[in-house]
Amino acid sequence: MTDEDRITDGAVSGKSDPVLRVDGLRKAFGGLQVTDDVDLEVERGSITGLIGPNGAGKSTLFNLVSGFYEPDGGSVYVNDTEVTGREPHAVADAGLVRTFQTPRKLEGMTVREAMLVGPQHQTGESVFSIFTNRSQVLAEERANLEQAMQTLERFEIAEFADTPATELSGGQMKLVELARATMTEPDVLLLDEPVAGVNPTLANKLKGFIRDINDEGITVLLIEHDMGFIMDLADPIVVLDQGRVLVEGAPDAVRTDDRVVDAYLGGPLDE
């Protein structure tokens, strides 16, 4: 199959095993329709890229899917479970976790403590369990702490374990946020511009980490304005324009599609 054969108008539907499915998703702010009947499927095990010009509705789509915005219409399914309009923690329970373009620095926490926010369904979250299942709570805390340190070492940021999260650079916080997201063991991870504002060396390191976690079974859907980065990492690429899915296909086919070029103000996509 050639790259030309692998591009379609709108999003490809009917994937064999979609971990995330969006049907007819709509959201308007005032008189501005930001997402307009978006249909999207993300195949389990893929690294899917989401691109589009500024104002295309990419971050809004992420906010709708992950529960930070409530849609005006349409539906969202994670692992065939409808999560439309649910709170972010409930969407995370269903298997979908996201990061943010500007990482959130947790006030008053060290990096190690921030990492421990990640694991889901901890017994110690219940005050009652602290008294009735103290041994289990302590065992879970030890296991989570060990996992947190192993994860920090894996992402090459263990040296910052005792550093207040507010003292990290933007690039260091990108690594911490990615590491913290993996602590939840999601089925699908949404990455919002993971290399925005970072140097090329760190961008390459992040690319390697994203490939590694994908190889281990985490499906990835990412937004990125760095065309060279996303075209090298993701397949398929979905193009959003004016709140709708314009095309979906292989990177080379998307890069040269006239409709995509026109959407980017009539100029070629930067590499």
PDB file of C-alpha atoms in Angstrom:
ATOM      1  CA  MET A   1       0.000   0.000   0.000  1.00  0.00           C
ATOM      2  CA  THR A   2       1.433   3.360  -1.018  1.00  0.00           C
ATOM      3  CA  ASP A   3       1.280   6.542   1.052  1.00  0.00           C
ATOM      4  CA  GLU A   4      -1.173   7.963  -1.490  1.00  0.00           C
ATOM      5  CA  ASP A   5      -3.472   5.015  -0.763  1.00  0.00           C
ATOM      6  CA  ARG A   6      -3.284   5.758   2.941  1.00  0.00           C
ATOM      7  CA  ILE A   7      -4.940   9.152   3.072  1.00  0.00           C
ATOM      8  CA  THR A   8      -8.669   9.720   3.448  1.00  0.00           C
ATOM      9  CA  ASP A   9     -11.075  12.616   3.650  1.00  0.00           C
ATOM     10  CA  GLY A  10     -11.938  13.046   7.322  1.00  0.00           C
ATOM     11  CA  ALA A  11     -11.001  10.465   9.927  1.00  0.00           C
ATOM     12  CA  VAL A  12     -10.716   6.751   9.236  1.00  0.00           C
ATOM     13  CA  SER A  13     -13.585   4.899  10.915  1.00  0.00           C
ATOM     14  CA  GLY A  14     -14.082   1.252  11.635  1.00  0.00           C
ATOM     15  CA  LYS A  15     -10.590   0.572  12.968  1.00  0.00           C
ATOM     16  CA  SER A  16     -10.120  -2.992  14.180  1.00  0.00           C
ATOM     17  CA  ASP A  17      -9.441  -2.116  17.842  1.00  0.00           C
ATOM     18  CA  PRO A  18      -9.994   1.558  18.702  1.00  0.00           C
ATOM     19  CA  VAL A  19      -8.998   2.411  22.264  1.00  0.00           C
ATOM     20  CA  LEU A  20     -10.466   5.908  21.839  1.00  0.00           C
ATOM     21  CA  ARG A  21     -13.518   6.787  19.757  1.00  0.00           C
ATOM     22  CA  VAL A  22     -15.020  10.239  19.286  1.00  0.00           C
ATOM     23  CA  ASP A  23     -18.385  10.579  17.527  1.00  0.00           C
ATOM     24  CA  GLY A  24     -19.817  13.911  16.400  1.00  0.00           C
ATOM     25  CA  LEU A  25     -18.138  15.948  19.128  1.00  0.00           C
ATOM     26  CA  ARG A  26     -19.194  19.599  19.232  1.00  0.00           C
ATOM     27  CA  LYS A  27     -18.194  22.586  21.333  1.00  0.00           C
ATOM     28  CA  ALA A  28     -18.879  26.294  20.890  1.00  0.00           C
ATOM     29  CA  PHE A  29     -17.763  29.267  22.926  1.00  0.00           C
ATOM     30  CA  GLY A  30     -20.246  32.057  22.392  1.00  0.00           C
ATOM     31  CA  GLY A  31     -20.800  32.244  18.654  1.00  0.00           C
ATOM     32  CA  LEU A  32     -17.549  30.456  17.797  1.00  0.00           C
ATOM     33  CA  GLN A  33     -17.840  26.781  16.866  1.00  0.00           C
ATOM     34  CA  VAL A  34     -14.497  25.362  17.988  1.00  0.00           C
ATOM     35  CA  THR A  35     -15.137  21.671  17.363  1.00  0.00           C
ATOM     36  CA  ASP A  36     -17.728  20.834  14.735  1.00  0.00           C
ATOM     37  CA  ASP A  37     -18.960  17.221  14.592  1.00  0.00           C
ATOM     38  CA  VAL A  38     -15.504  15.706  15.083  1.00  0.00           C
ATOM     39  CA  ASP A  39     -15.250  11.980  14.388  1.00  0.00           C
ATOM     40  CA  LEU A  40     -12.024  10.258  15.378  1.00  0.00           C
ATOM     41  CA  GLU A  41     -10.760   6.783  16.168  1.00  0.00           C
ATOM     42  CA  VAL A  42      -7.373   5.979  17.673  1.00  0.00           C
ATOM     43  CA  GLU A  43      -6.160   2.441  17.063  1.00  0.00           C
ATOM     44  CA  ARG A  44      -4.854   0.596  20.097  1.00  0.00           C
ATOM     45  CA  GLY A  45      -1.066   0.401  20.051  1.00  0.00           C
ATOM     46  CA  SER A  46      -0.601   3.332  17.676  1.00  0.00           C
ATOM     47  CA  ILE A  47       1.180   6.656  17.971  1.00  0.00           C
ATOM     48  CA  THR A  48      -1.339   8.960  16.312  1.00  0.00           C
ATOM     49  CA  GLY A  49      -0.474  12.566  15.542  1.00  0.00           C
ATOM     50  CA  LEU A  50      -2.972  15.424  15.603  1.00  0.00           C
ATOM     51  CA  ILE A  51      -1.941  18.537  13.698  1.00  0.00           C
ATOM     52  CA  GLY A  52      -3.581  21.659  12.335  1.00  0.00           C
ATOM     53  CA  PRO A  53      -3.131  25.406  12.110  1.00  0.00           C
ATOM     54  CA  ASN A  54      -3.569  27.634  15.156  1.00  0.00           C
ATOM     55  CA  GLY A  55      -7.210  27.820  16.139  1.00  0.00           C
ATOM     56  CA  ALA A  56      -8.103  24.491  14.535  1.00  0.00           C
ATOM     57  CA  GLY A  57      -9.508  23.193  17.830  1.00  0.00           C
ATOM     58  CA  LYS A  58      -6.808  20.679  18.795  1.00  0.00           C
ATOM     59  CA  SER A  59      -6.433  21.579  22.485  1.00  0.00           C
ATOM     60  CA  THR A  60     -10.190  22.013  22.830  1.00  0.00           C
ATOM     61  CA  LEU A  61     -10.635  18.487  21.486  1.00  0.00           C
ATOM     62  CA  PHE A  62      -8.155  17.210  24.089  1.00  0.00           C
ATOM     63  CA  ASN A  63     -10.026  19.064  26.836  1.00  0.00           C
ATOM     64  CA  LEU A  64     -13.336  17.560  25.710  1.00  0.00           C
ATOM     65  CA  VAL A  65     -12.011  14.020  25.460  1.00  0.00           C
ATOM     66  CA  SER A  66     -10.245  14.141  28.847  1.00  0.00           C
ATOM     67  CA  GLY A  67     -13.170  15.659  30.759  1.00  0.00           C
ATOM     68  CA  PHE A  68     -11.893  19.192  31.285  1.00  0.00           C
ATOM     69  CA  TYR A  69     -14.635  20.624  29.046  1.00  0.00           C
ATOM     70  CA  GLU A  70     -18.194  19.382  28.712  1.00  0.00           C
ATOM     71  CA  PRO A  71     -19.226  18.931  25.065  1.00  0.00           C
ATOM     72  CA  ASP A  72     -22.321  20.516  23.554  1.00  0.00           C
ATOM     73  CA  GLY A  73     -22.984  17.308  21.653  1.00  0.00           C
ATOM     74  CA  GLY A  74     -21.456  14.044  20.536  1.00  0.00           C
ATOM     75  CA  SER A  75     -19.880  11.239  22.511  1.00  0.00           C
ATOM     76  CA  VAL A  76     -16.515   9.918  23.690  1.00  0.00           C
ATOM     77  CA  TYR A  77     -15.657   6.266  24.309  1.00  0.00           C
ATOM     78  CA  VAL A  78     -12.547   4.836  25.977  1.00  0.00           C
ATOM     79  CA  ASN A  79     -12.198   1.067  25.756  1.00  0.00           C
ATOM     80  CA  ASP A  80     -15.840   0.995  24.542  1.00  0.00           C
ATOM     81  CA  THR A  81     -16.966   2.703  27.759  1.00  0.00           C
ATOM     82  CA  GLU A  82     -18.765   6.000  27.242  1.00  0.00           C
ATOM     83  CA  VAL A  83     -17.067   8.780  29.195  1.00  0.00           C
ATOM     84  CA  THR A  84     -18.830  11.765  27.634  1.00  0.00           C
ATOM     85  CA  GLY A  85     -18.960  14.656  30.097  1.00  0.00           C
ATOM     86  CA  ARG A  86     -17.343  12.711  32.947  1.00  0.00           C
ATOM     87  CA  GLU A  87     -14.900  14.362  35.333  1.00  0.00           C
ATOM     88  CA  PRO A  88     -11.187  13.984  34.468  1.00  0.00           C
ATOM     89  CA  HIS A  89     -10.581  11.469  37.272  1.00  0.00           C
ATOM     90  CA  ALA A  90     -13.400   9.283  35.949  1.00  0.00           C
ATOM     91  CA  VAL A  91     -11.967   9.447  32.421  1.00  0.00           C
ATOM     92  CA  ALA A  92      -8.592   8.455  33.890  1.00  0.00           C
ATOM     93  CA  ASP A  93     -10.247   5.506  35.628  1.00  0.00           C
ATOM     94  CA  ALA A  94     -11.504   4.387  32.210  1.00  0.00           C
ATOM     95  CA  GLY A  95      -7.912   4.363  30.931  1.00  0.00           C
ATOM     96  CA  LEU A  96      -7.231   7.798  29.398  1.00  0.00           C
ATOM     97  CA  VAL A  97      -4.731  10.277  30.834  1.00  0.00           C
ATOM     98  CA  ARG A  98      -3.411  13.526  29.371  1.00  0.00           C
ATOM     99  CA  THR A  99      -0.548  15.959  29.771  1.00  0.00           C
ATOM    100  CA  PHE A 100      -0.647  19.703  29.188  1.00  0.00           C
ATOM    101  CA  GLN A 101       1.198  22.043  26.863  1.00  0.00           C
ATOM    102  CA  THR A 102       2.359  23.978  29.923  1.00  0.00           C
ATOM    103  CA  PRO A 103       3.071  21.391  32.656  1.00  0.00           C
ATOM    104  CA  ARG A 104       1.310  22.010  35.949  1.00  0.00           C
ATOM    105  CA  LYS A 105       3.776  22.514  38.767  1.00  0.00           C
ATOM    106  CA  LEU A 106       2.336  21.136  41.994  1.00  0.00           C
ATOM    107  CA  GLU A 107       2.861  23.736  44.702  1.00  0.00           C
ATOM    108  CA  GLY A 108       4.458  22.526  47.916  1.00  0.00           C
ATOM    109  CA  MET A 109       5.540  19.162  46.505  1.00  0.00           C
ATOM    110  CA  THR A 110       8.884  17.678  45.664  1.00  0.00           C
ATOM    111  CA  VAL A 111       9.228  15.787  42.406  1.00  0.00           C
ATOM    112  CA  ARG A 112       8.999  12.492  44.313  1.00  0.00           C
ATOM    113  CA  GLU A 113       5.774  13.588  46.003  1.00  0.00           C
ATOM    114  CA  ALA A 114       4.346  14.776  42.684  1.00  0.00           C
ATOM    115  CA  MET A 115       5.026  11.350  41.210  1.00  0.00           C
ATOM    116  CA  LEU A 116       3.014   9.697  43.970  1.00  0.00           C
ATOM    117  CA  VAL A 117      -0.095  11.590  42.892  1.00  0.00           C
ATOM    118  CA  GLY A 118      -0.215   9.412  39.791  1.00  0.00           C
ATOM    119  CA  PRO A 119      -1.092   5.823  40.846  1.00  0.00           C
ATOM    120  CA  GLN A 120      -4.804   5.016  40.652  1.00  0.00           C
ATOM    121  CA  HIS A 121      -7.054   3.384  43.295  1.00  0.00           C
ATOM    122  CA  GLN A 122      -4.714   3.661  46.263  1.00  0.00           C
ATOM    123  CA  THR A 123      -6.118   2.146  49.458  1.00  0.00           C
ATOM    124  CA  GLY A 124      -4.758   5.080  51.457  1.00  0.00           C
ATOM    125  CA  GLU A 125      -7.077   7.462  49.609  1.00  0.00           C
ATOM    126  CA  SER A 126      -9.779   6.352  52.052  1.00  0.00           C
ATOM    127  CA  VAL A 127      -9.387   7.669  55.610  1.00  0.00           C
ATOM    128  CA  PHE A 128     -11.273   4.609  56.840  1.00  0.00           C
ATOM    129  CA  SER A 129      -8.716   2.297  55.215  1.00  0.00           C
ATOM    130  CA  ILE A 130      -5.831   4.045  56.960  1.00  0.00           C
ATOM    131  CA  PHE A 131      -7.154   2.666  60.250  1.00  0.00           C
ATOM    132  CA  THR A 132      -8.640  -0.645  59.135  1.00  0.00           C
ATOM    133  CA  ASN A 133      -6.047  -1.746  56.532  1.00  0.00           C
ATOM    134  CA  ARG A 134      -2.929  -0.010  57.745  1.00  0.00           C
ATOM    135  CA  SER A 135      -0.573  -2.807  56.684  1.00  0.00           C
ATOM    136  CA  GLN A 136      -1.999  -2.798  53.149  1.00  0.00           C
ATOM    137  CA  VAL A 137      -1.771   0.988  52.966  1.00  0.00           C
ATOM    138  CA  LEU A 138       1.886   0.912  54.039  1.00  0.00           C
ATOM    139  CA  ALA A 139       2.690  -1.890  51.577  1.00  0.00           C
ATOM    140  CA  GLU A 140       1.099   0.075  48.728  1.00  0.00           C
ATOM    141  CA  GLU A 141       2.963   3.235  49.714  1.00  0.00           C
ATOM    142  CA  ARG A 142       6.280   1.363  49.677  1.00  0.00           C
ATOM    143  CA  ALA A 143       5.487  -0.183  46.286  1.00  0.00           C
ATOM    144  CA  ASN A 144       4.405   3.181  44.836  1.00  0.00           C
ATOM    145  CA  LEU A 145       7.509   4.891  46.175  1.00  0.00           C
ATOM    146  CA  GLU A 146       9.717   2.206  44.618  1.00  0.00           C
ATOM    147  CA  GLN A 147       7.856   2.525  41.310  1.00  0.00           C
ATOM    148  CA  ALA A 148       8.174   6.317  41.435  1.00  0.00           C
ATOM    149  CA  MET A 149      11.926   6.163  41.896  1.00  0.00           C
ATOM    150  CA  GLN A 150      12.318   3.542  39.172  1.00  0.00           C
ATOM    151  CA  THR A 151      10.278   5.723  36.827  1.00  0.00           C
ATOM    152  CA  LEU A 152      12.335   8.825  37.640  1.00  0.00           C
ATOM    153  CA  GLU A 153      15.503   6.843  36.940  1.00  0.00           C
ATOM    154  CA  ARG A 154      14.068   5.580  33.671  1.00  0.00           C
ATOM    155  CA  PHE A 155      13.319   9.126  32.522  1.00  0.00           C
ATOM    156  CA  GLU A 156      16.760  10.247  33.750  1.00  0.00           C
ATOM    157  CA  ILE A 157      15.451  12.706  36.330  1.00  0.00           C
ATOM    158  CA  ALA A 158      16.049  10.804  39.590  1.00  0.00           C
ATOM    159  CA  GLU A 159      18.501  13.511  40.652  1.00  0.00           C
ATOM    160  CA  PHE A 160      15.533  15.874  41.029  1.00  0.00           C
ATOM    161  CA  ALA A 161      13.542  13.590  43.363  1.00  0.00           C
ATOM    162  CA  ASP A 162      13.908  15.913  46.360  1.00  0.00           C
ATOM    163  CA  THR A 163      13.693  19.139  44.339  1.00  0.00           C
ATOM    164  CA  PRO A 164      10.544  21.249  44.784  1.00  0.00           C
ATOM    165  CA  ALA A 165       8.496  20.855  41.605  1.00  0.00           C
ATOM    166  CA  THR A 166       8.209  24.644  41.318  1.00  0.00           C
ATOM    167  CA  GLU A 167      11.996  24.945  40.911  1.00  0.00           C
ATOM    168  CA  LEU A 168      12.284  22.817  37.773  1.00  0.00           C
ATOM    169  CA  SER A 169      12.815  24.235  34.318  1.00  0.00           C
ATOM    170  CA  GLY A 170      10.140  23.867  31.670  1.00  0.00           C
ATOM    171  CA  GLY A 171      12.020  21.036  29.985  1.00  0.00           C
ATOM    172  CA  GLN A 172      12.533  19.186  33.264  1.00  0.00           C
ATOM    173  CA  MET A 173       8.824  19.529  34.021  1.00  0.00           C
ATOM    174  CA  LYS A 174       8.007  18.023  30.612  1.00  0.00           C
ATOM    175  CA  LEU A 175       9.952  14.928  31.652  1.00  0.00           C
ATOM    176  CA  VAL A 176       8.333  14.826  35.089  1.00  0.00           C
ATOM    177  CA  GLU A 177       4.839  15.151  33.637  1.00  0.00           C
ATOM    178  CA  LEU A 178       5.453  12.364  31.132  1.00  0.00           C
ATOM    179  CA  ALA A 179       6.924  10.171  33.868  1.00  0.00           C
ATOM    180  CA  ARG A 180       4.023  10.931  36.218  1.00  0.00           C
ATOM    181  CA  ALA A 181       1.482  10.107  33.506  1.00  0.00           C
ATOM    182  CA  THR A 182       3.001   6.665  33.017  1.00  0.00           C
ATOM    183  CA  MET A 183       2.615   5.973  36.752  1.00  0.00           C
ATOM    184  CA  THR A 184      -1.149   5.747  36.162  1.00  0.00           C
ATOM    185  CA  GLU A 185      -0.567   2.925  33.653  1.00  0.00           C
ATOM    186  CA  PRO A 186      -3.049   4.356  31.120  1.00  0.00           C
ATOM    187  CA  ASP A 187      -4.325   2.568  28.047  1.00  0.00           C
ATOM    188  CA  VAL A 188      -4.147   5.790  26.023  1.00  0.00           C
ATOM    189  CA  LEU A 189      -2.041   8.860  26.756  1.00  0.00           C
ATOM    190  CA  LEU A 190      -2.814  12.275  25.265  1.00  0.00           C
ATOM    191  CA  LEU A 191       0.279  14.484  24.924  1.00  0.00           C
ATOM    192  CA  ASP A 192      -0.311  18.194  24.287  1.00  0.00           C
ATOM    193  CA  GLU A 193       2.785  19.615  22.551  1.00  0.00           C
ATOM    194  CA  PRO A 194       5.341  17.507  24.471  1.00  0.00           C
ATOM    195  CA  VAL A 195       8.363  19.276  22.936  1.00  0.00           C
ATOM    196  CA  ALA A 196       7.090  22.866  22.877  1.00  0.00           C
ATOM    197  CA  GLY A 197       9.849  25.161  24.107  1.00  0.00           C
ATOM    198  CA  VAL A 198      12.472  22.464  24.626  1.00  0.00           C
ATOM    199  CA  ASN A 199      15.891  22.198  22.988  1.00  0.00           C
ATOM    200  CA  PRO A 200      16.566  19.665  20.195  1.00  0.00           C
ATOM    201  CA  THR A 201      18.536  17.337  22.479  1.00  0.00           C
ATOM    202  CA  LEU A 202      15.679  17.036  24.951  1.00  0.00           C
ATOM    203  CA  ALA A 203      13.170  16.742  22.098  1.00  0.00           C
ATOM    204  CA  ASN A 204      15.037  13.699  20.782  1.00  0.00           C
ATOM    205  CA  LYS A 205      15.148  12.239  24.272  1.00  0.00           C
ATOM    206  CA  LEU A 206      11.387  12.728  24.664  1.00  0.00           C
ATOM    207  CA  LYS A 207      10.819  11.103  21.274  1.00  0.00           C
ATOM    208  CA  GLY A 208      12.719   8.045  22.451  1.00  0.00           C
ATOM    209  CA  PHE A 209      10.752   7.864  25.698  1.00  0.00           C
ATOM    210  CA  ILE A 210       7.437   8.137  23.840  1.00  0.00           C
ATOM    211  CA  ARG A 211       8.457   5.291  21.533  1.00  0.00           C
ATOM    212  CA  ASP A 212       9.502   3.200  24.530  1.00  0.00           C
ATOM    213  CA  ILE A 213       6.208   3.581  26.403  1.00  0.00           C
ATOM    214  CA  ASN A 214       4.321   2.878  23.188  1.00  0.00           C
ATOM    215  CA  ASP A 215       6.340  -0.311  22.679  1.00  0.00           C
ATOM    216  CA  GLU A 216       5.232  -1.322  26.180  1.00  0.00           C
ATOM    217  CA  GLY A 217       1.552  -1.026  25.310  1.00  0.00           C
ATOM    218  CA  ILE A 218       0.505   2.587  25.882  1.00  0.00           C
ATOM    219  CA  THR A 219      -1.372   4.074  22.926  1.00  0.00           C
ATOM    220  CA  VAL A 220      -0.375   7.689  22.256  1.00  0.00           C
ATOM    221  CA  LEU A 221      -2.309  10.562  20.713  1.00  0.00           C
ATOM    222  CA  LEU A 222      -0.250  13.732  20.514  1.00  0.00           C
ATOM    223  CA  ILE A 223      -0.560  17.323  19.373  1.00  0.00           C
ATOM    224  CA  GLU A 224       2.632  18.929  18.124  1.00  0.00           C
ATOM    225  CA  HIS A 225       3.534  21.965  16.022  1.00  0.00           C
ATOM    226  CA  ASP A 226       7.060  20.686  15.342  1.00  0.00           C
ATOM    227  CA  MET A 227       6.378  18.998  11.996  1.00  0.00           C
ATOM    228  CA  GLY A 228       9.714  17.226  11.808  1.00  0.00           C
ATOM    229  CA  PHE A 229       9.141  15.715  15.254  1.00  0.00           C
ATOM    230  CA  ILE A 230       5.585  14.511  14.713  1.00  0.00           C
ATOM    231  CA  MET A 231       6.087  13.293  11.138  1.00  0.00           C
ATOM    232  CA  ASP A 232       9.017  11.151  12.276  1.00  0.00           C
ATOM    233  CA  LEU A 233       7.194   9.774  15.325  1.00  0.00           C
ATOM    234  CA  ALA A 234       3.505   9.347  14.493  1.00  0.00           C
ATOM    235  CA  ASP A 235       1.564   7.259  11.987  1.00  0.00           C
ATOM    236  CA  PRO A 236      -1.214   7.964  11.197  1.00  0.00           C
ATOM    237  CA  ILE A 237      -1.458  11.750  11.165  1.00  0.00           C
ATOM    238  CA  VAL A 238      -4.883  13.369  11.616  1.00  0.00           C
ATOM    239  CA  VAL A 239      -5.317  16.941  10.383  1.00  0.00           C
ATOM    240  CA  LEU A 240      -7.832  19.182  12.116  1.00  0.00           C
ATOM    241  CA  ASP A 241      -8.972  22.388  10.414  1.00  0.00           C
ATOM    242  CA  GLN A 242     -11.713  24.787  11.479  1.00  0.00           C
ATOM    243  CA  GLY A 243     -12.974  22.350  14.078  1.00  0.00           C
ATOM    244  CA  ARG A 244     -13.299  19.373  11.731  1.00  0.00           C
ATOM    245  CA  VAL A 245     -11.102  16.446  10.729  1.00  0.00           C
ATOM    246  CA  LEU A 246      -9.797  17.353   7.279  1.00  0.00           C
ATOM    247  CA  VAL A 247      -7.790  14.250   6.367  1.00  0.00           C
ATOM    248  CA  GLU A 248      -6.072  11.269   7.957  1.00  0.00           C
ATOM    249  CA  GLY A 249      -3.183   9.293   6.537  1.00  0.00           C
ATOM    250  CA  ALA A 250       0.474   8.373   6.523  1.00  0.00           C
ATOM    251  CA  PRO A 251       2.962  11.178   7.267  1.00  0.00           C
ATOM    252  CA  ASP A 252       4.345  11.566   3.728  1.00  0.00           C
ATOM    253  CA  ALA A 253       0.883  11.607   2.192  1.00  0.00           C
ATOM    254  CA  VAL A 254      -0.412  14.169   4.681  1.00  0.00           C
ATOM    255  CA  ARG A 255       2.660  16.387   4.254  1.00  0.00           C
ATOM    256  CA  THR A 256       2.100  16.727   0.510  1.00  0.00           C
ATOM    257  CA  ASP A 257      -1.703  16.802   0.407  1.00  0.00           C
ATOM    258  CA  ASP A 258      -2.901  20.041  -1.210  1.00  0.00           C
ATOM    259  CA  ARG A 259      -5.749  20.441   1.279  1.00  0.00           C
ATOM    260  CA  VAL A 260      -3.339  20.263   4.187  1.00  0.00           C
ATOM    261  CA  VAL A 261      -0.957  22.742   2.554  1.00  0.00           C
ATOM    262  CA  ASP A 262      -3.871  25.125   1.983  1.00  0.00           C
ATOM    263  CA  ALA A 263      -4.964  24.780   5.614  1.00  0.00           C
ATOM    264  CA  TYR A 264      -1.507  25.946   6.696  1.00  0.00           C
ATOM    265  CA  LEU A 265      -2.035  29.308   4.972  1.00  0.00           C
ATOM    266  CA  GLY A 266      -1.007  28.064   1.537  1.00  0.00           C
ATOM    267  CA  GLY A 267       2.584  27.269   2.477  1.00  0.00           C
ATOM    268  CA  PRO A 268       4.486  23.991   2.785  1.00  0.00           C
ATOM    269  CA  LEU A 269       4.646  22.321   6.167  1.00  0.00           C
ATOM    270  CA  ASP A 270       7.884  23.188   7.927  1.00  0.00           C
ATOM    271  CA  GLU A 271      10.224  20.340   8.678  1.00  0.00           C
TER     272      GLU A 271
END
